[in-house]
PDB file of C-alpha atoms (C1' of nucleotides) in Angstrom:
ATOM      1  CA  MET Q   1       0.000   0.000   0.000  1.00  0.00           C
ATOM      2  CA  LYS Q   2       1.276   3.422  -0.888  1.00  0.00           C
ATOM      3  CA  ALA Q   3       2.130   5.539   2.111  1.00  0.00           C
ATOM      4  CA  GLU Q   4      -0.272   8.298   1.212  1.00  0.00           C
ATOM      5  CA  ALA Q   5      -3.269   6.130   0.524  1.00  0.00           C
ATOM      6  CA  LEU Q   6      -4.343   6.296   4.116  1.00  0.00           C
ATOM      7  CA  LYS Q   7      -4.305  10.042   4.382  1.00  0.00           C
ATOM      8  CA  GLY Q   8      -7.597  11.392   5.498  1.00  0.00           C
ATOM      9  CA  HIS Q   9      -8.982   7.967   6.287  1.00  0.00           C
ATOM     10  CA  LEU Q  10      -6.942   6.998   9.304  1.00  0.00           C
ATOM     11  CA  ASP Q  11      -9.105   8.862  11.762  1.00  0.00           C
ATOM     12  CA  ALA Q  12     -12.161   6.967  10.627  1.00  0.00           C
ATOM     13  CA  LEU Q  13     -10.363   3.658  10.991  1.00  0.00           C
ATOM     14  CA  LEU Q  14      -9.202   4.521  14.480  1.00  0.00           C
ATOM     15  CA  LEU Q  15     -12.618   5.699  15.567  1.00  0.00           C
ATOM     16  CA  ALA Q  16     -14.197   2.544  14.244  1.00  0.00           C
ATOM     17  CA  THR Q  17     -11.657   0.409  16.031  1.00  0.00           C
ATOM     18  CA  VAL Q  18     -11.994   2.218  19.322  1.00  0.00           C
ATOM     19  CA  ASP Q  19     -15.729   1.940  18.924  1.00  0.00           C
ATOM     20  CA  GLY Q  20     -15.179  -1.782  19.081  1.00  0.00           C
ATOM     21  CA  GLY Q  21     -14.589  -1.633  22.827  1.00  0.00           C
ATOM     22  CA  ALA Q  22     -12.186   0.216  25.046  1.00  0.00           C
ATOM     23  CA  GLU Q  23      -8.924  -0.045  23.218  1.00  0.00           C
ATOM     24  CA  TYR Q  24      -5.389   1.183  23.451  1.00  0.00           C
ATOM     25  CA  GLY Q  25      -2.733   1.882  20.882  1.00  0.00           C
ATOM     26  CA  TYR Q  26      -1.032  -1.433  20.789  1.00  0.00           C
ATOM     27  CA  ALA Q  27      -4.264  -3.386  20.561  1.00  0.00           C
ATOM     28  CA  ILE Q  28      -5.700  -1.065  17.945  1.00  0.00           C
ATOM     29  CA  ARG Q  29      -2.720  -1.820  15.810  1.00  0.00           C
ATOM     30  CA  GLU Q  30      -3.296  -5.543  16.043  1.00  0.00           C
ATOM     31  CA  VAL Q  31      -7.004  -5.237  15.389  1.00  0.00           C
ATOM     32  CA  LEU Q  32      -6.424  -3.059  12.355  1.00  0.00           C
ATOM     33  CA  ARG Q  33      -3.947  -5.503  10.946  1.00  0.00           C
ATOM     34  CA  THR Q  34      -6.242  -8.434  11.489  1.00  0.00           C
ATOM     35  CA  GLU Q  35      -9.480  -6.855  10.327  1.00  0.00           C
ATOM     36  CA  SER Q  36      -7.883  -5.424   7.244  1.00  0.00           C
ATOM     37  CA  GLY Q  37      -6.507  -8.754   6.198  1.00  0.00           C
ATOM     38  CA  GLY Q  38      -2.975  -7.506   6.619  1.00  0.00           C
ATOM     39  CA  GLU Q  39      -3.389  -4.342   4.553  1.00  0.00           C
ATOM     40  CA  PHE Q  40      -2.917  -2.018   7.480  1.00  0.00           C
ATOM     41  CA  ASP Q  41       0.296  -2.768   9.291  1.00  0.00           C
ATOM     42  CA  LEU Q  42       0.785   0.626  10.794  1.00  0.00           C
ATOM     43  CA  PRO Q  43       3.910   1.775  12.577  1.00  0.00           C
ATOM     44  CA  THR Q  44       3.448   3.018  16.097  1.00  0.00           C
ATOM     45  CA  GLY Q  45       4.654   6.379  14.895  1.00  0.00           C
ATOM     46  CA  THR Q  46       1.422   6.548  12.974  1.00  0.00           C
ATOM     47  CA  ILE Q  47      -0.896   5.250  15.655  1.00  0.00           C
ATOM     48  CA  TYR Q  48       0.083   7.250  18.698  1.00  0.00           C
ATOM     49  CA  PRO Q  49       0.221  10.715  17.197  1.00  0.00           C
ATOM     50  CA  ALA Q  50      -3.087  10.022  15.501  1.00  0.00           C
ATOM     51  CA  LEU Q  51      -4.733   9.008  18.758  1.00  0.00           C
ATOM     52  CA  TYR Q  52      -3.312  12.133  20.264  1.00  0.00           C
ATOM     53  CA  ARG Q  53      -4.881  14.207  17.511  1.00  0.00           C
ATOM     54  CA  LEU Q  54      -8.234  12.574  18.042  1.00  0.00           C
ATOM     55  CA  GLU Q  55      -8.062  13.209  21.747  1.00  0.00           C
ATOM     56  CA  ARG Q  56      -7.110  16.833  21.254  1.00  0.00           C
ATOM     57  CA  GLY Q  57     -10.019  17.087  18.841  1.00  0.00           C
ATOM     58  CA  GLY Q  58     -12.383  15.811  21.500  1.00  0.00           C
ATOM     59  CA  LEU Q  59     -13.384  12.691  19.582  1.00  0.00           C
ATOM     60  CA  ILE Q  60     -11.937  10.243  22.081  1.00  0.00           C
ATOM     61  CA  VAL Q  61     -10.941  10.386  25.709  1.00  0.00           C
ATOM     62  CA  GLY Q  62      -7.975   8.558  27.108  1.00  0.00           C
ATOM     63  CA  GLN Q  63      -7.419   7.178  30.536  1.00  0.00           C
ATOM     64  CA  TRP Q  64      -4.383   5.547  32.021  1.00  0.00           C
ATOM     65  CA  THR Q  65      -4.959   2.084  33.380  1.00  0.00           C
ATOM     66  CA  LYS Q  66      -2.620  -0.269  35.161  1.00  0.00           C
ATOM     67  CA  VAL Q  67      -1.648  -3.612  33.764  1.00  0.00           C
ATOM     68  CA  GLY Q  68       0.041  -5.909  36.217  1.00  0.00           C
ATOM     69  CA  VAL Q  69       2.155  -4.058  38.728  1.00  0.00           C
ATOM     70  CA  ARG Q  70       3.845  -1.163  37.047  1.00  0.00           C
ATOM     71  CA  ARG Q  71       2.677  -1.381  33.499  1.00  0.00           C
ATOM     72  CA  ARG Q  72       0.409   1.241  32.017  1.00  0.00           C
ATOM     73  CA  ARG Q  73      -1.993   1.480  29.134  1.00  0.00           C
ATOM     74  CA  ARG Q  74      -3.771   4.447  27.701  1.00  0.00           C
ATOM     75  CA  CYS Q  75      -7.324   3.302  27.058  1.00  0.00           C
ATOM     76  CA  TYR Q  76      -9.601   5.283  24.817  1.00  0.00           C
ATOM     77  CA  ARG Q  77     -13.333   5.594  24.489  1.00  0.00           C
ATOM     78  CA  LEU Q  78     -15.401   7.538  21.993  1.00  0.00           C
ATOM     79  CA  THR Q  79     -16.975  10.758  23.126  1.00  0.00           C
ATOM     80  CA  PRO Q  80     -20.440  11.661  21.859  1.00  0.00           C
ATOM     81  CA  ALA Q  81     -18.742  13.900  19.334  1.00  0.00           C
ATOM     82  CA  GLY Q  82     -16.543  10.983  18.366  1.00  0.00           C
ATOM     83  CA  ARG Q  83     -19.549   8.814  17.796  1.00  0.00           C
ATOM     84  CA  ARG Q  84     -21.118  11.450  15.599  1.00  0.00           C
ATOM     85  CA  ALA Q  85     -17.846  11.820  13.745  1.00  0.00           C
ATOM     86  CA  LEU Q  86     -17.690   8.095  13.152  1.00  0.00           C
ATOM     87  CA  VAL Q  87     -21.158   8.094  11.650  1.00  0.00           C
ATOM     88  CA  ALA Q  88     -20.219  11.006   9.427  1.00  0.00           C
ATOM     89  CA  GLN Q  89     -16.944   9.411   8.384  1.00  0.00           C
ATOM     90  CA  ARG Q  90     -18.621   6.184   7.444  1.00  0.00           C
ATOM     91  CA  ALA Q  91     -21.045   8.046   5.229  1.00  0.00           C
ATOM     92  CA  SER Q  92     -18.246  10.095   3.797  1.00  0.00           C
ATOM     93  CA  TRP Q  93     -16.215   6.992   3.057  1.00  0.00           C
ATOM     94  CA  SER Q  94     -19.122   5.384   1.267  1.00  0.00           C
ATOM     95  CA  LYS Q  95     -19.560   8.347  -0.985  1.00  0.00           C
ATOM     96  CA  PHE Q  96     -15.860   8.673  -1.581  1.00  0.00           C
ATOM     97  CA  SER Q  97     -15.230   5.034  -2.372  1.00  0.00           C
ATOM     98  CA  THR Q  98     -18.234   4.861  -4.631  1.00  0.00           C
ATOM     99  CA  ALA Q  99     -16.967   7.878  -6.522  1.00  0.00           C
ATOM    100  CA  VAL Q 100     -13.453   6.528  -6.892  1.00  0.00           C
ATOM    101  CA  SER Q 101     -14.705   3.147  -7.977  1.00  0.00           C
ATOM    102  CA  SER Q 102     -17.005   4.606 -10.561  1.00  0.00           C
ATOM    103  CA  VAL Q 103     -14.113   6.494 -12.104  1.00  0.00           C
ATOM    104  CA  LEU Q 104     -11.499   3.808 -11.715  1.00  0.00           C
ATOM    105  CA  LEU Q 105     -13.315   0.607 -12.376  1.00  0.00           C
ATOM    106  CA  GLN Q 106     -15.689   1.882 -14.991  1.00  0.00           C
ATOM    107  CA  GLU Q 107     -16.326  -0.236 -18.040  1.00  0.00           C
ATOM    108  CA  ARG Q 108     -15.742   1.877 -21.080  1.00  0.00           C
ATOM    109  CA  THR Q 109     -17.300   0.951 -24.384  1.00  0.00           C
ATOM    110  CA  TRP Q 110     -14.288   2.177 -26.278  1.00  0.00           C
ATOM    111  CA  SER Q 111     -11.932   0.666 -23.784  1.00  0.00           C
ATOM    112  CA  THR Q 112      -9.894  -1.213 -26.359  1.00  0.00           C
ATOM    113  CA  THR Q 113      -6.965   0.852 -25.227  1.00  0.00           C
ATOM    114  CA  THR Q 114      -5.048   0.716 -28.444  1.00  0.00           C
TER     115      THR Q 114
ATOM    116  CA  MET E   1     -15.138  15.653   0.941  1.00  0.00           C
ATOM    117  CA  LYS E   2     -12.195  16.237   3.209  1.00  0.00           C
ATOM    118  CA  ALA E   3      -9.206  17.731   1.481  1.00  0.00           C
ATOM    119  CA  GLU E   4      -6.903  14.889   2.356  1.00  0.00           C
ATOM    120  CA  ALA E   5      -9.186  12.066   1.329  1.00  0.00           C
ATOM    121  CA  LEU E   6      -7.858  12.165  -2.183  1.00  0.00           C
ATOM    122  CA  LYS E   7      -4.213  11.905  -1.259  1.00  0.00           C
ATOM    123  CA  GLY E   8      -2.568   8.993  -2.924  1.00  0.00           C
ATOM    124  CA  HIS E   9      -5.555   8.278  -5.127  1.00  0.00           C
ATOM    125  CA  LEU E  10      -5.509  11.240  -7.443  1.00  0.00           C
ATOM    126  CA  ASP E  11      -2.943   9.766  -9.782  1.00  0.00           C
ATOM    127  CA  ALA E  12      -5.091   6.731 -10.346  1.00  0.00           C
ATOM    128  CA  LEU E  13      -8.116   8.883 -11.098  1.00  0.00           C
ATOM    129  CA  LEU E  14      -6.161  10.971 -13.577  1.00  0.00           C
ATOM    130  CA  LEU E  15      -4.683   7.965 -15.297  1.00  0.00           C
ATOM    131  CA  ALA E  16      -8.092   6.379 -15.592  1.00  0.00           C
ATOM    132  CA  THR E  17      -9.552   9.549 -17.013  1.00  0.00           C
ATOM    133  CA  VAL E  18      -6.769  10.077 -19.511  1.00  0.00           C
ATOM    134  CA  ASP E  19      -7.138   6.447 -20.452  1.00  0.00           C
ATOM    135  CA  GLY E  20     -10.622   7.387 -21.548  1.00  0.00           C
ATOM    136  CA  GLY E  21      -9.301   9.099 -24.660  1.00  0.00           C
ATOM    137  CA  ALA E  22      -6.848  11.869 -25.318  1.00  0.00           C
ATOM    138  CA  GLU E  23      -7.691  14.408 -22.681  1.00  0.00           C
ATOM    139  CA  TYR E  24      -6.478  17.707 -21.365  1.00  0.00           C
ATOM    140  CA  GLY E  25      -6.646  19.339 -17.989  1.00  0.00           C
ATOM    141  CA  TYR E  26      -9.841  21.243 -18.355  1.00  0.00           C
ATOM    142  CA  ALA E  27     -11.735  18.303 -19.807  1.00  0.00           C
ATOM    143  CA  ILE E  28     -10.352  15.904 -17.234  1.00  0.00           C
ATOM    144  CA  ARG E  29     -11.779  18.128 -14.577  1.00  0.00           C
ATOM    145  CA  GLU E  30     -15.231  18.023 -16.116  1.00  0.00           C
ATOM    146  CA  VAL E  31     -15.130  14.298 -16.652  1.00  0.00           C
ATOM    147  CA  LEU E  32     -14.040  13.681 -13.085  1.00  0.00           C
ATOM    148  CA  ARG E  33     -16.832  15.827 -11.763  1.00  0.00           C
ATOM    149  CA  THR E  34     -19.415  14.127 -13.904  1.00  0.00           C
ATOM    150  CA  GLU E  35     -18.291  10.544 -13.442  1.00  0.00           C
ATOM    151  CA  SER E  36     -17.933  10.963  -9.715  1.00  0.00           C
ATOM    152  CA  GLY E  37     -21.422  12.275  -9.374  1.00  0.00           C
ATOM    153  CA  GLY E  38     -20.129  15.618  -8.222  1.00  0.00           C
ATOM    154  CA  GLU E  39     -17.817  14.262  -5.530  1.00  0.00           C
ATOM    155  CA  PHE E  40     -14.669  15.378  -7.282  1.00  0.00           C
ATOM    156  CA  ASP E  41     -14.802  19.046  -8.062  1.00  0.00           C
ATOM    157  CA  LEU E  42     -11.101  19.645  -8.195  1.00  0.00           C
ATOM    158  CA  PRO E  43      -9.451  23.034  -8.396  1.00  0.00           C
ATOM    159  CA  THR E  44      -7.130  23.531 -11.336  1.00  0.00           C
ATOM    160  CA  GLY E  45      -4.335  23.987  -8.842  1.00  0.00           C
ATOM    161  CA  THR E  46      -4.779  20.317  -8.118  1.00  0.00           C
ATOM    162  CA  ILE E  47      -5.136  19.100 -11.676  1.00  0.00           C
ATOM    163  CA  TYR E  48      -2.265  20.758 -13.465  1.00  0.00           C
ATOM    164  CA  PRO E  49       0.528  20.092 -11.018  1.00  0.00           C
ATOM    165  CA  ALA E  50      -0.645  16.504 -10.801  1.00  0.00           C
ATOM    166  CA  LEU E  51      -0.564  16.070 -14.563  1.00  0.00           C
ATOM    167  CA  TYR E  52       2.878  17.566 -14.488  1.00  0.00           C
ATOM    168  CA  ARG E  53       3.960  15.018 -11.927  1.00  0.00           C
ATOM    169  CA  LEU E  54       2.604  12.179 -13.989  1.00  0.00           C
ATOM    170  CA  GLU E  55       4.393  13.432 -17.048  1.00  0.00           C
ATOM    171  CA  ARG E  56       7.654  13.807 -15.185  1.00  0.00           C
ATOM    172  CA  GLY E  57       7.136  10.300 -13.912  1.00  0.00           C
ATOM    173  CA  GLY E  58       6.791   9.018 -17.441  1.00  0.00           C
ATOM    174  CA  LEU E  59       3.238   7.779 -17.017  1.00  0.00           C
ATOM    175  CA  ILE E  60       1.711  10.171 -19.507  1.00  0.00           C
ATOM    176  CA  VAL E  61       3.011  12.241 -22.395  1.00  0.00           C
ATOM    177  CA  GLY E  62       1.724  15.653 -23.217  1.00  0.00           C
ATOM    178  CA  GLN E  63       1.510  17.412 -26.524  1.00  0.00           C
ATOM    179  CA  TRP E  64       0.394  20.906 -27.369  1.00  0.00           C
ATOM    180  CA  THR E  65      -2.426  21.124 -29.826  1.00  0.00           C
ATOM    181  CA  LYS E  66      -4.093  24.088 -31.395  1.00  0.00           C
ATOM    182  CA  VAL E  67      -7.720  24.894 -30.831  1.00  0.00           C
ATOM    183  CA  GLY E  68      -9.142  27.468 -33.179  1.00  0.00           C
ATOM    184  CA  VAL E  69      -6.661  30.075 -34.179  1.00  0.00           C
ATOM    185  CA  ARG E  70      -4.441  30.890 -31.287  1.00  0.00           C
ATOM    186  CA  ARG E  71      -5.720  28.715 -28.525  1.00  0.00           C
ATOM    187  CA  ARG E  72      -3.695  25.849 -27.152  1.00  0.00           C
ATOM    188  CA  ARG E  73      -4.365  22.683 -25.253  1.00  0.00           C
ATOM    189  CA  ARG E  74      -2.018  20.255 -23.635  1.00  0.00           C
ATOM    190  CA  CYS E  75      -3.287  16.807 -24.553  1.00  0.00           C
ATOM    191  CA  TYR E  76      -2.110  13.753 -22.700  1.00  0.00           C
ATOM    192  CA  ARG E  77      -1.910  10.082 -23.530  1.00  0.00           C
ATOM    193  CA  LEU E  78      -0.862   7.171 -21.389  1.00  0.00           C
ATOM    194  CA  THR E  79       2.552   5.705 -21.945  1.00  0.00           C
ATOM    195  CA  PRO E  80       3.019   1.943 -21.669  1.00  0.00           C
ATOM    196  CA  ALA E  81       4.324   2.537 -18.161  1.00  0.00           C
ATOM    197  CA  GLY E  82       1.237   4.606 -17.461  1.00  0.00           C
ATOM    198  CA  ARG E  83      -0.987   1.798 -18.599  1.00  0.00           C
ATOM    199  CA  ARG E  84       0.804  -0.631 -16.357  1.00  0.00           C
ATOM    200  CA  ALA E  85       0.553   1.837 -13.513  1.00  0.00           C
ATOM    201  CA  LEU E  86      -3.162   2.178 -14.058  1.00  0.00           C
ATOM    202  CA  VAL E  87      -3.640  -1.567 -13.849  1.00  0.00           C
ATOM    203  CA  ALA E  88      -1.611  -1.661 -10.667  1.00  0.00           C
ATOM    204  CA  GLN E  89      -3.470   1.263  -9.151  1.00  0.00           C
ATOM    205  CA  ARG E  90      -6.823  -0.293  -9.849  1.00  0.00           C
ATOM    206  CA  ALA E  91      -5.767  -3.456  -8.080  1.00  0.00           C
ATOM    207  CA  SER E  92      -4.302  -1.458  -5.260  1.00  0.00           C
ATOM    208  CA  TRP E  93      -7.481   0.547  -4.889  1.00  0.00           C
ATOM    209  CA  SER E  94      -9.572  -2.584  -4.733  1.00  0.00           C
ATOM    210  CA  LYS E  95      -7.494  -4.003  -1.943  1.00  0.00           C
ATOM    211  CA  PHE E  96      -7.407  -0.730  -0.103  1.00  0.00           C
ATOM    212  CA  SER E  97     -11.107  -0.008  -0.310  1.00  0.00           C
ATOM    213  CA  THR E  98     -11.984  -3.533   0.677  1.00  0.00           C
ATOM    214  CA  ALA E  99      -9.766  -3.218   3.712  1.00  0.00           C
ATOM    215  CA  VAL E 100     -11.168   0.123   4.773  1.00  0.00           C
ATOM    216  CA  SER E 101     -14.703  -1.047   4.284  1.00  0.00           C
ATOM    217  CA  SER E 102     -14.171  -4.170   6.309  1.00  0.00           C
ATOM    218  CA  VAL E 103     -12.903  -2.100   9.204  1.00  0.00           C
ATOM    219  CA  LEU E 104     -15.336   0.758   8.875  1.00  0.00           C
ATOM    220  CA  LEU E 105     -18.568  -0.849   7.875  1.00  0.00           C
ATOM    221  CA  GLN E 106     -18.213  -4.010   9.834  1.00  0.00           C
ATOM    222  CA  GLU E 107     -21.192  -5.311  11.735  1.00  0.00           C
ATOM    223  CA  ARG E 108     -20.159  -5.907  15.300  1.00  0.00           C
ATOM    224  CA  THR E 109     -22.118  -8.318  17.475  1.00  0.00           C
ATOM    225  CA  TRP E 110     -21.511  -6.174  20.533  1.00  0.00           C
ATOM    226  CA  SER E 111     -22.165  -3.008  18.651  1.00  0.00           C
ATOM    227  CA  THR E 112     -24.704  -1.700  21.093  1.00  0.00           C
ATOM    228  CA  THR E 113     -22.318   1.149  21.698  1.00  0.00           C
ATOM    229  CA  THR E 114     -23.356   1.921  25.239  1.00  0.00           C
TER     230      THR E 114
ATOM    231  C1'  DG J   1     -18.468  46.585 -23.612  1.00  0.00           C
ATOM    232  C1'  DG J   2     -18.883  43.432 -19.899  1.00  0.00           C
ATOM    233  C1'  DT J   3     -19.466  38.860 -18.167  1.00  0.00           C
ATOM    234  C1'  DT J   4     -18.804  34.059 -18.407  1.00  0.00           C
ATOM    235  C1'  DA J   5     -16.576  29.926 -20.239  1.00  0.00           C
ATOM    236  C1'  DT J   6     -12.470  27.778 -21.858  1.00  0.00           C
ATOM    237  C1'  DG J   7      -7.673  26.755 -21.061  1.00  0.00           C
ATOM    238  C1'  DG J   8      -3.346  26.798 -18.555  1.00  0.00           C
ATOM    239  C1'  DC J   9      -0.169  27.980 -14.837  1.00  0.00           C
ATOM    240  C1'  DT J  10       2.458  28.894 -10.157  1.00  0.00           C
ATOM    241  C1'  DA J  11       4.288  29.906  -5.257  1.00  0.00           C
ATOM    242  C1'  DG J  12       3.702  28.663  -0.956  1.00  0.00           C
ATOM    243  C1'  DC J  13       1.050  26.497   2.614  1.00  0.00           C
ATOM    244  C1'  DA J  14      -1.129  22.921   5.736  1.00  0.00           C
ATOM    245  C1'  DT J  15      -1.885  18.477   6.778  1.00  0.00           C
ATOM    246  C1'  DT J  16      -0.675  14.050   7.599  1.00  0.00           C
ATOM    247  C1'  DG J  17       1.458   9.650   7.880  1.00  0.00           C
ATOM    248  C1'  DC J  18       6.040   7.633   7.996  1.00  0.00           C
ATOM    249  C1'  DT J  19      10.975   6.888   9.414  1.00  0.00           C
ATOM    250  C1'  DA J  20      13.877   6.072  12.877  1.00  0.00           C
ATOM    251  C1'  DC J  21      14.643   6.272  16.774  1.00  0.00           C
ATOM    252  C1'  DT J  22      14.049   6.143  22.558  1.00  0.00           C
ATOM    253  C1'  DC J  23      12.369   4.119  26.817  1.00  0.00           C
ATOM    254  C1'  DA J  24      10.339   0.677  30.012  1.00  0.00           C
ATOM    255  C1'  DT J  25       8.136  -3.716  31.754  1.00  0.00           C
ATOM    256  C1'  DA J  26       7.443  -8.643  31.169  1.00  0.00           C
ATOM    257  C1'  DG J  27       8.058 -13.323  29.795  1.00  0.00           C
ATOM    258  C1'  DG J  28      10.572 -17.178  27.716  1.00  0.00           C
ATOM    259  C1'  DC J  29      14.583 -19.905  27.118  1.00  0.00           C
ATOM    260  C1'  DG J  30      19.307 -21.647  26.803  1.00  0.00           C
TER     261       DG J  30
ATOM    262  C1'  DC D   1      22.052 -15.277  34.714  1.00  0.00           C
ATOM    263  C1'  DG D   2      21.876 -13.143  30.169  1.00  0.00           C
ATOM    264  C1'  DC D   3      19.622 -12.462  25.971  1.00  0.00           C
ATOM    265  C1'  DC D   4      15.782 -12.057  22.968  1.00  0.00           C
ATOM    266  C1'  DT D   5      11.152 -11.091  21.995  1.00  0.00           C
ATOM    267  C1'  DA D   6       6.638  -9.233  23.059  1.00  0.00           C
ATOM    268  C1'  DT D   7       4.016  -5.646  25.094  1.00  0.00           C
ATOM    269  C1'  DG D   8       3.239  -0.723  25.552  1.00  0.00           C
ATOM    270  C1'  DA D   9       4.039   4.213  24.780  1.00  0.00           C
ATOM    271  C1'  DG D  10       6.274   8.026  22.894  1.00  0.00           C
ATOM    272  C1'  DT D  11       8.929  11.860  19.876  1.00  0.00           C
ATOM    273  C1'  DA D  12      11.482  14.881  16.291  1.00  0.00           C
ATOM    274  C1'  DG D  13      11.788  15.669  11.843  1.00  0.00           C
ATOM    275  C1'  DC D  14      10.822  14.514   7.119  1.00  0.00           C
ATOM    276  C1'  DA D  15       8.404  13.889   2.544  1.00  0.00           C
ATOM    277  C1'  DA D  16       4.577  13.888  -0.053  1.00  0.00           C
ATOM    278  C1'  DT D  17       0.634  15.870  -1.829  1.00  0.00           C
ATOM    279  C1'  DG D  18      -3.451  18.459  -2.609  1.00  0.00           C
ATOM    280  C1'  DC D  19      -5.243  23.040  -1.793  1.00  0.00           C
ATOM    281  C1'  DT D  20      -5.471  28.219  -1.595  1.00  0.00           C
ATOM    282  C1'  DA D  21      -5.251  32.133  -4.002  1.00  0.00           C
ATOM    283  C1'  DG D  22      -3.590  34.119  -7.206  1.00  0.00           C
ATOM    284  C1'  DC D  23      -2.188  35.187 -12.440  1.00  0.00           C
ATOM    285  C1'  DC D  24      -2.727  35.228 -17.619  1.00  0.00           C
ATOM    286  C1'  DA D  25      -4.984  34.745 -22.226  1.00  0.00           C
ATOM    287  C1'  DT D  26      -8.592  33.592 -25.754  1.00  0.00           C
ATOM    288  C1'  DA D  27     -13.267  32.962 -26.991  1.00  0.00           C
ATOM    289  C1'  DA D  28     -18.185  33.301 -26.771  1.00  0.00           C
ATOM    290  C1'  DC D  29     -22.381  35.443 -25.467  1.00  0.00           C
ATOM    291  C1'  DC D  30     -25.479  39.151 -24.281  1.00  0.00           C
TER     292       DC D  30
END
DNA sequence: GGTTATGGCTAGCATTGCTACTCATAGGCG
DNA sequence: CGCCTATGAGTAGCAATGCTAGCCATAACC
């Protein structure tokens, strides 16, 4: 996958993943990789700053939790605004992907590309 | 449509459009708007630099043509490399959109987002 | 004559995801 | 015990790319 392909769509993916239960960066990464059939194998340098952005934007809220004795996780949940954003992003993705597909995958009658 | 949504996909759209006959910037814009159902209403500041990039990359070749008396158009055709790129981009788009959709539009059993 | 459509172009910006690290705890294994 | 891997989080700086906001010219229409 080209590096730029994700641009503008990552937020939606993260919101959708977080919506699937209280999640944290590391787990989100695994879930994204699995659910995407391996397409999205995102570096942590992509995940964490993005979560940060979403939190700053008020779409998710993070909370430190303890794992074991001195291990910590930052768990995120969607805010109401985040939930609305997710709905909007899904709709937006549908429109976008439909549009791209209709341009890209269109059958052309004169498509005997000489 | 968010500004960044297109990133990484514009080249494919342009290649596909140029593949639909010898086209030039202005016409490409119209075709994209029409075929996308209005989703892609791209400013010329997006189109022309992008065509330039594609030409520099050897995926299309441009040629000035005269329209009327002293009007000019830069008409583009796909090169063999461009045609190969288009095939690759279509495949890549399919994989990408499938992946995004499976993350975004997935039905979750526990989706009663409390 | 003035407005709109056709046609092309550019400098500089803003956003965003990636690269390439750092740091720490925990568990497994020779 | 010492090393390697997995888990978990983070950052500075970069590169790419599409957009903003302009510019210019010809042609057509009223």
